[in-house]
PDB file of C-alpha atoms in Angstrom:
ATOM      1  CA  MET A   1     -36.591   9.228  22.658  1.00  0.00           C
ATOM      2  CA  LYS A   2     -33.757   6.459  23.501  1.00  0.00           C
ATOM      3  CA  THR A   3     -33.893   3.242  21.576  1.00  0.00           C
ATOM      4  CA  ASN A   4     -30.848   1.033  21.335  1.00  0.00           C
ATOM      5  CA  ALA A   5     -30.239   2.291  17.611  1.00  0.00           C
ATOM      6  CA  VAL A   6     -29.962   6.098  19.216  1.00  0.00           C
ATOM      7  CA  ARG A   7     -27.801   4.997  21.997  1.00  0.00           C
ATOM      8  CA  LEU A   8     -25.270   2.924  19.651  1.00  0.00           C
ATOM      9  CA  LEU A   9     -25.233   6.092  17.407  1.00  0.00           C
ATOM     10  CA  GLU A  10     -24.529   8.266  20.525  1.00  0.00           C
ATOM     11  CA  ALA A  11     -21.671   5.753  21.653  1.00  0.00           C
ATOM     12  CA  GLN A  12     -20.148   6.055  17.994  1.00  0.00           C
ATOM     13  CA  GLY A  13     -20.214   9.815  18.095  1.00  0.00           C
ATOM     14  CA  VAL A  14     -22.543   9.800  14.896  1.00  0.00           C
ATOM     15  CA  ALA A  15     -24.404  12.993  14.234  1.00  0.00           C
ATOM     16  CA  HIS A  16     -28.223  12.209  13.718  1.00  0.00           C
ATOM     17  CA  GLU A  17     -31.654  13.710  14.460  1.00  0.00           C
ATOM     18  CA  VAL A  18     -34.737  11.516  15.864  1.00  0.00           C
ATOM     19  CA  ARG A  19     -38.048  12.642  14.242  1.00  0.00           C
ATOM     20  CA  THR A  20     -41.030  11.138  15.677  1.00  0.00           C
ATOM     21  CA  TYR A  21     -44.641  10.643  13.957  1.00  0.00           C
ATOM     22  CA  GLU A  22     -48.143   9.411  14.751  1.00  0.00           C
ATOM     23  CA  VAL A  23     -48.363   5.788  14.177  1.00  0.00           C
ATOM     24  CA  ASP A  24     -51.250   4.383  12.223  1.00  0.00           C
ATOM     25  CA  GLU A  25     -51.188   0.499  12.809  1.00  0.00           C
ATOM     26  CA  ASP A  26     -52.859   0.085   9.372  1.00  0.00           C
ATOM     27  CA  HIS A  27     -50.297   2.098   7.315  1.00  0.00           C
ATOM     28  CA  LEU A  28     -46.662   1.213   8.285  1.00  0.00           C
ATOM     29  CA  ASP A  29     -45.499   1.211   4.980  1.00  0.00           C
ATOM     30  CA  ALA A  30     -42.316   3.345   3.978  1.00  0.00           C
ATOM     31  CA  ILE A  31     -44.376   5.778   1.938  1.00  0.00           C
ATOM     32  CA  THR A  32     -46.745   6.816   4.634  1.00  0.00           C
ATOM     33  CA  VAL A  33     -43.994   7.281   6.986  1.00  0.00           C
ATOM     34  CA  ALA A  34     -41.921   9.706   4.701  1.00  0.00           C
ATOM     35  CA  ALA A  35     -45.086  11.812   4.431  1.00  0.00           C
ATOM     36  CA  LYS A  36     -45.292  11.630   8.140  1.00  0.00           C
ATOM     37  CA  VAL A  37     -41.759  12.900   8.544  1.00  0.00           C
ATOM     38  CA  GLY A  38     -41.861  15.405   5.760  1.00  0.00           C
ATOM     39  CA  LEU A  39     -39.348  13.532   3.338  1.00  0.00           C
ATOM     40  CA  PRO A  40     -39.544  12.073  -0.050  1.00  0.00           C
ATOM     41  CA  PRO A  41     -39.959   8.263   0.021  1.00  0.00           C
ATOM     42  CA  GLU A  42     -36.875   7.744  -2.003  1.00  0.00           C
ATOM     43  CA  GLN A  43     -35.135   9.286   1.087  1.00  0.00           C
ATOM     44  CA  VAL A  44     -36.715   7.184   3.543  1.00  0.00           C
ATOM     45  CA  PHE A  45     -35.093   3.748   3.714  1.00  0.00           C
ATOM     46  CA  LYS A  46     -36.590   0.454   4.881  1.00  0.00           C
ATOM     47  CA  THR A  47     -34.695  -2.371   6.320  1.00  0.00           C
ATOM     48  CA  LEU A  48     -35.845  -5.897   5.170  1.00  0.00           C
ATOM     49  CA  LEU A  49     -34.478  -9.192   6.957  1.00  0.00           C
ATOM     50  CA  VAL A  50     -33.283 -11.696   4.322  1.00  0.00           C
ATOM     51  CA  ARG A  51     -32.184 -15.389   4.113  1.00  0.00           C
ATOM     52  CA  GLY A  52     -29.889 -16.353   1.575  1.00  0.00           C
ATOM     53  CA  ASP A  53     -29.030 -19.968   0.877  1.00  0.00           C
ATOM     54  CA  ARG A  54     -25.177 -19.906   1.513  1.00  0.00           C
ATOM     55  CA  GLU A  55     -24.658 -16.926   3.799  1.00  0.00           C
ATOM     56  CA  GLY A  56     -27.573 -16.796   5.969  1.00  0.00           C
ATOM     57  CA  LEU A  57     -29.285 -13.866   7.042  1.00  0.00           C
ATOM     58  CA  CYS A  58     -28.558 -10.220   6.413  1.00  0.00           C
ATOM     59  CA  PHE A  59     -30.486  -6.831   6.285  1.00  0.00           C
ATOM     60  CA  ALA A  60     -31.310  -5.127   3.173  1.00  0.00           C
ATOM     61  CA  VAL A  61     -31.821  -1.344   3.212  1.00  0.00           C
ATOM     62  CA  ILE A  62     -33.542   0.032   0.235  1.00  0.00           C
ATOM     63  CA  PRO A  63     -35.434   3.043  -0.662  1.00  0.00           C
ATOM     64  CA  GLY A  64     -39.105   3.436   0.562  1.00  0.00           C
ATOM     65  CA  ASN A  65     -40.397   3.790  -3.158  1.00  0.00           C
ATOM     66  CA  MET A  66     -38.548   0.728  -4.484  1.00  0.00           C
ATOM     67  CA  GLU A  67     -38.508  -3.024  -3.922  1.00  0.00           C
ATOM     68  CA  LEU A  68     -35.777  -5.432  -2.965  1.00  0.00           C
ATOM     69  CA  ASP A  69     -33.873  -7.046  -6.042  1.00  0.00           C
ATOM     70  CA  LEU A  70     -33.708 -10.516  -4.824  1.00  0.00           C
ATOM     71  CA  LYS A  71     -31.307 -11.634  -7.560  1.00  0.00           C
ATOM     72  CA  ALA A  72     -28.930  -8.411  -7.321  1.00  0.00           C
ATOM     73  CA  LEU A  73     -28.772  -9.174  -3.422  1.00  0.00           C
ATOM     74  CA  ALA A  74     -27.921 -12.522  -3.772  1.00  0.00           C
ATOM     75  CA  LYS A  75     -24.856 -11.632  -6.090  1.00  0.00           C
ATOM     76  CA  CYS A  76     -23.836  -9.125  -3.635  1.00  0.00           C
ATOM     77  CA  SER A  77     -24.092 -11.113  -0.514  1.00  0.00           C
ATOM     78  CA  GLY A  78     -22.457 -14.326  -2.012  1.00  0.00           C
ATOM     79  CA  ASP A  79     -25.869 -16.562  -2.105  1.00  0.00           C
ATOM     80  CA  ARG A  80     -26.937 -18.278  -5.158  1.00  0.00           C
ATOM     81  CA  LYS A  81     -30.624 -17.326  -3.733  1.00  0.00           C
ATOM     82  CA  VAL A  82     -32.311 -15.228  -1.195  1.00  0.00           C
ATOM     83  CA  GLU A  83     -35.892 -14.816   0.198  1.00  0.00           C
ATOM     84  CA  LEU A  84     -37.293 -12.260   2.599  1.00  0.00           C
ATOM     85  CA  VAL A  85     -37.698 -13.774   6.058  1.00  0.00           C
ATOM     86  CA  PRO A  86     -41.380 -14.402   7.002  1.00  0.00           C
ATOM     87  CA  LEU A  87     -42.771 -11.537   9.148  1.00  0.00           C
ATOM     88  CA  LYS A  88     -43.767 -14.017  12.150  1.00  0.00           C
ATOM     89  CA  GLU A  89     -39.555 -14.986  12.253  1.00  0.00           C
ATOM     90  CA  VAL A  90     -38.515 -11.157  12.216  1.00  0.00           C
ATOM     91  CA  GLN A  91     -39.144 -10.201  15.801  1.00  0.00           C
ATOM     92  CA  PRO A  92     -37.458 -13.273  17.287  1.00  0.00           C
ATOM     93  CA  LEU A  93     -34.298 -12.823  15.026  1.00  0.00           C
ATOM     94  CA  THR A  94     -34.100  -8.940  15.531  1.00  0.00           C
ATOM     95  CA  GLY A  95     -35.832  -7.977  18.695  1.00  0.00           C
ATOM     96  CA  TYR A  96     -37.904  -5.587  16.448  1.00  0.00           C
ATOM     97  CA  ILE A  97     -41.282  -5.513  15.052  1.00  0.00           C
ATOM     98  CA  ARG A  98     -42.672  -4.413  11.675  1.00  0.00           C
ATOM     99  CA  GLY A  99     -42.483  -0.868  11.208  1.00  0.00           C
ATOM    100  CA  GLY A 100     -39.457  -0.686  13.564  1.00  0.00           C
ATOM    101  CA  VAL A 101     -36.818  -2.839  12.021  1.00  0.00           C
ATOM    102  CA  THR A 102     -33.344  -1.673  11.826  1.00  0.00           C
ATOM    103  CA  ALA A 103     -29.835  -2.589  11.248  1.00  0.00           C
ATOM    104  CA  LEU A 104     -28.805  -0.699  14.208  1.00  0.00           C
ATOM    105  CA  GLY A 105     -28.693  -2.568  17.681  1.00  0.00           C
ATOM    106  CA  PRO A 106     -30.376  -5.677  16.666  1.00  0.00           C
ATOM    107  CA  LYS A 107     -30.381  -8.596  19.101  1.00  0.00           C
ATOM    108  CA  LYS A 108     -27.551  -9.999  16.811  1.00  0.00           C
ATOM    109  CA  ASP A 109     -25.825  -8.508  14.161  1.00  0.00           C
ATOM    110  CA  PHE A 110     -25.958  -9.612  10.498  1.00  0.00           C
ATOM    111  CA  PRO A 111     -24.542  -8.265   7.420  1.00  0.00           C
ATOM    112  CA  VAL A 112     -25.945  -5.045   5.867  1.00  0.00           C
ATOM    113  CA  PHE A 113     -26.267  -4.150   2.190  1.00  0.00           C
ATOM    114  CA  LEU A 114     -27.231  -0.605   1.671  1.00  0.00           C
ATOM    115  CA  ASP A 115     -28.749   0.410  -1.444  1.00  0.00           C
ATOM    116  CA  GLU A 116     -26.171   2.744  -3.423  1.00  0.00           C
ATOM    117  CA  THR A 117     -28.954   5.398  -4.000  1.00  0.00           C
ATOM    118  CA  ALA A 118     -28.550   6.271  -0.498  1.00  0.00           C
ATOM    119  CA  GLN A 119     -25.397   8.184  -1.622  1.00  0.00           C
ATOM    120  CA  LEU A 120     -27.729  10.409  -3.595  1.00  0.00           C
ATOM    121  CA  TRP A 121     -28.663  12.229  -0.204  1.00  0.00           C
ATOM    122  CA  ASP A 122     -27.071  14.162   2.209  1.00  0.00           C
ATOM    123  CA  ILE A 123     -29.031  12.491   4.844  1.00  0.00           C
ATOM    124  CA  ILE A 124     -31.538   9.376   4.866  1.00  0.00           C
ATOM    125  CA  SER A 125     -34.109   8.246   7.380  1.00  0.00           C
ATOM    126  CA  ILE A 126     -34.061   5.041   8.647  1.00  0.00           C
ATOM    127  CA  SER A 127     -36.160   3.478  11.536  1.00  0.00           C
ATOM    128  CA  ALA A 128     -35.075   4.307  15.164  1.00  0.00           C
ATOM    129  CA  GLY A 129     -35.929   0.751  16.355  1.00  0.00           C
ATOM    130  CA  VAL A 130     -39.563   1.265  17.286  1.00  0.00           C
ATOM    131  CA  ARG A 131     -42.949   2.244  15.271  1.00  0.00           C
ATOM    132  CA  GLY A 132     -43.213   6.054  15.600  1.00  0.00           C
ATOM    133  CA  ALA A 133     -39.627   7.273  15.156  1.00  0.00           C
ATOM    134  CA  GLN A 134     -37.230   7.868  12.426  1.00  0.00           C
ATOM    135  CA  ILE A 135     -33.164   8.569  12.787  1.00  0.00           C
ATOM    136  CA  LEU A 136     -32.207  11.122   9.964  1.00  0.00           C
ATOM    137  CA  LEU A 137     -28.170  10.734   9.334  1.00  0.00           C
ATOM    138  CA  SER A 138     -25.744  11.076   6.527  1.00  0.00           C
ATOM    139  CA  PRO A 139     -25.877   7.790   4.498  1.00  0.00           C
ATOM    140  CA  GLN A 140     -21.932   7.709   5.007  1.00  0.00           C
ATOM    141  CA  ASP A 141     -22.436   7.682   8.739  1.00  0.00           C
ATOM    142  CA  TYR A 142     -25.040   5.020   8.606  1.00  0.00           C
ATOM    143  CA  ALA A 143     -23.031   2.675   6.350  1.00  0.00           C
ATOM    144  CA  ARG A 144     -20.032   3.184   8.832  1.00  0.00           C
ATOM    145  CA  ALA A 145     -22.316   2.682  12.019  1.00  0.00           C
ATOM    146  CA  THR A 146     -23.679  -0.446  10.533  1.00  0.00           C
ATOM    147  CA  ALA A 147     -20.695  -1.891   8.448  1.00  0.00           C
ATOM    148  CA  ALA A 148     -22.770  -1.967   5.248  1.00  0.00           C
ATOM    149  CA  ALA A 149     -21.503  -2.856   2.094  1.00  0.00           C
ATOM    150  CA  TRP A 150     -23.014  -0.529  -0.948  1.00  0.00           C
ATOM    151  CA  GLY A 151     -25.080  -2.379  -3.722  1.00  0.00           C
ATOM    152  CA  GLU A 152     -27.598  -1.930  -6.273  1.00  0.00           C
ATOM    153  CA  ILE A 153     -30.089  -3.715  -4.696  1.00  0.00           C
ATOM    154  CA  ALA A 154     -33.296  -2.092  -5.168  1.00  0.00           C
ATOM    155  CA  ARG A 155     -35.650  -1.808  -8.067  1.00  0.00           C
ATOM    156  CA  PHE A 156     -38.872  -0.019  -9.033  1.00  0.00           C
ATOM    157  CA  GLY A 157     -41.973  -2.106  -9.057  1.00  0.00           C
ATOM    158  CA  ALA A 158     -44.934  -2.685  -6.594  1.00  0.00           C
ATOM    159  CA  GLN A 159     -44.540  -0.188  -3.409  1.00  0.00           C
ATOM    160  CA  SER A 160     -44.550  -1.647  -0.043  1.00  0.00           C
TER     161      SER A 160
END
């Protein structure tokens, strides 16, 4: 499967694997996706679009079993306050639909903040830019490909 995200990685010569899975429209959460691709939820990273009061839009990439720590991301991004972008705005801003959002190859490049727990893994899984496909790659390669800044931006809480 060739998505913009996959093409971008190939153009950069980044080693990766695409893993596809059966999509269930009612269960697009990272926990379900992790089970379908055969990885623990903490190794499958979800990409959230966030708006800051000073710096504007950015992507927050966090483990599937955690939630975004808004205060921590604000501190990392140079904002006083950040909030999740409403779902109806995500596709027009990124070109990606819920369950397929990735920081690789969006309509416009936004800063990327990657939770530091990614460094605990040899391989992490991120969306390939469509529902039903995940890209497995090293967290260091992902950080380089997206120019991500590392940060402690996730915390345990309600799983989504």
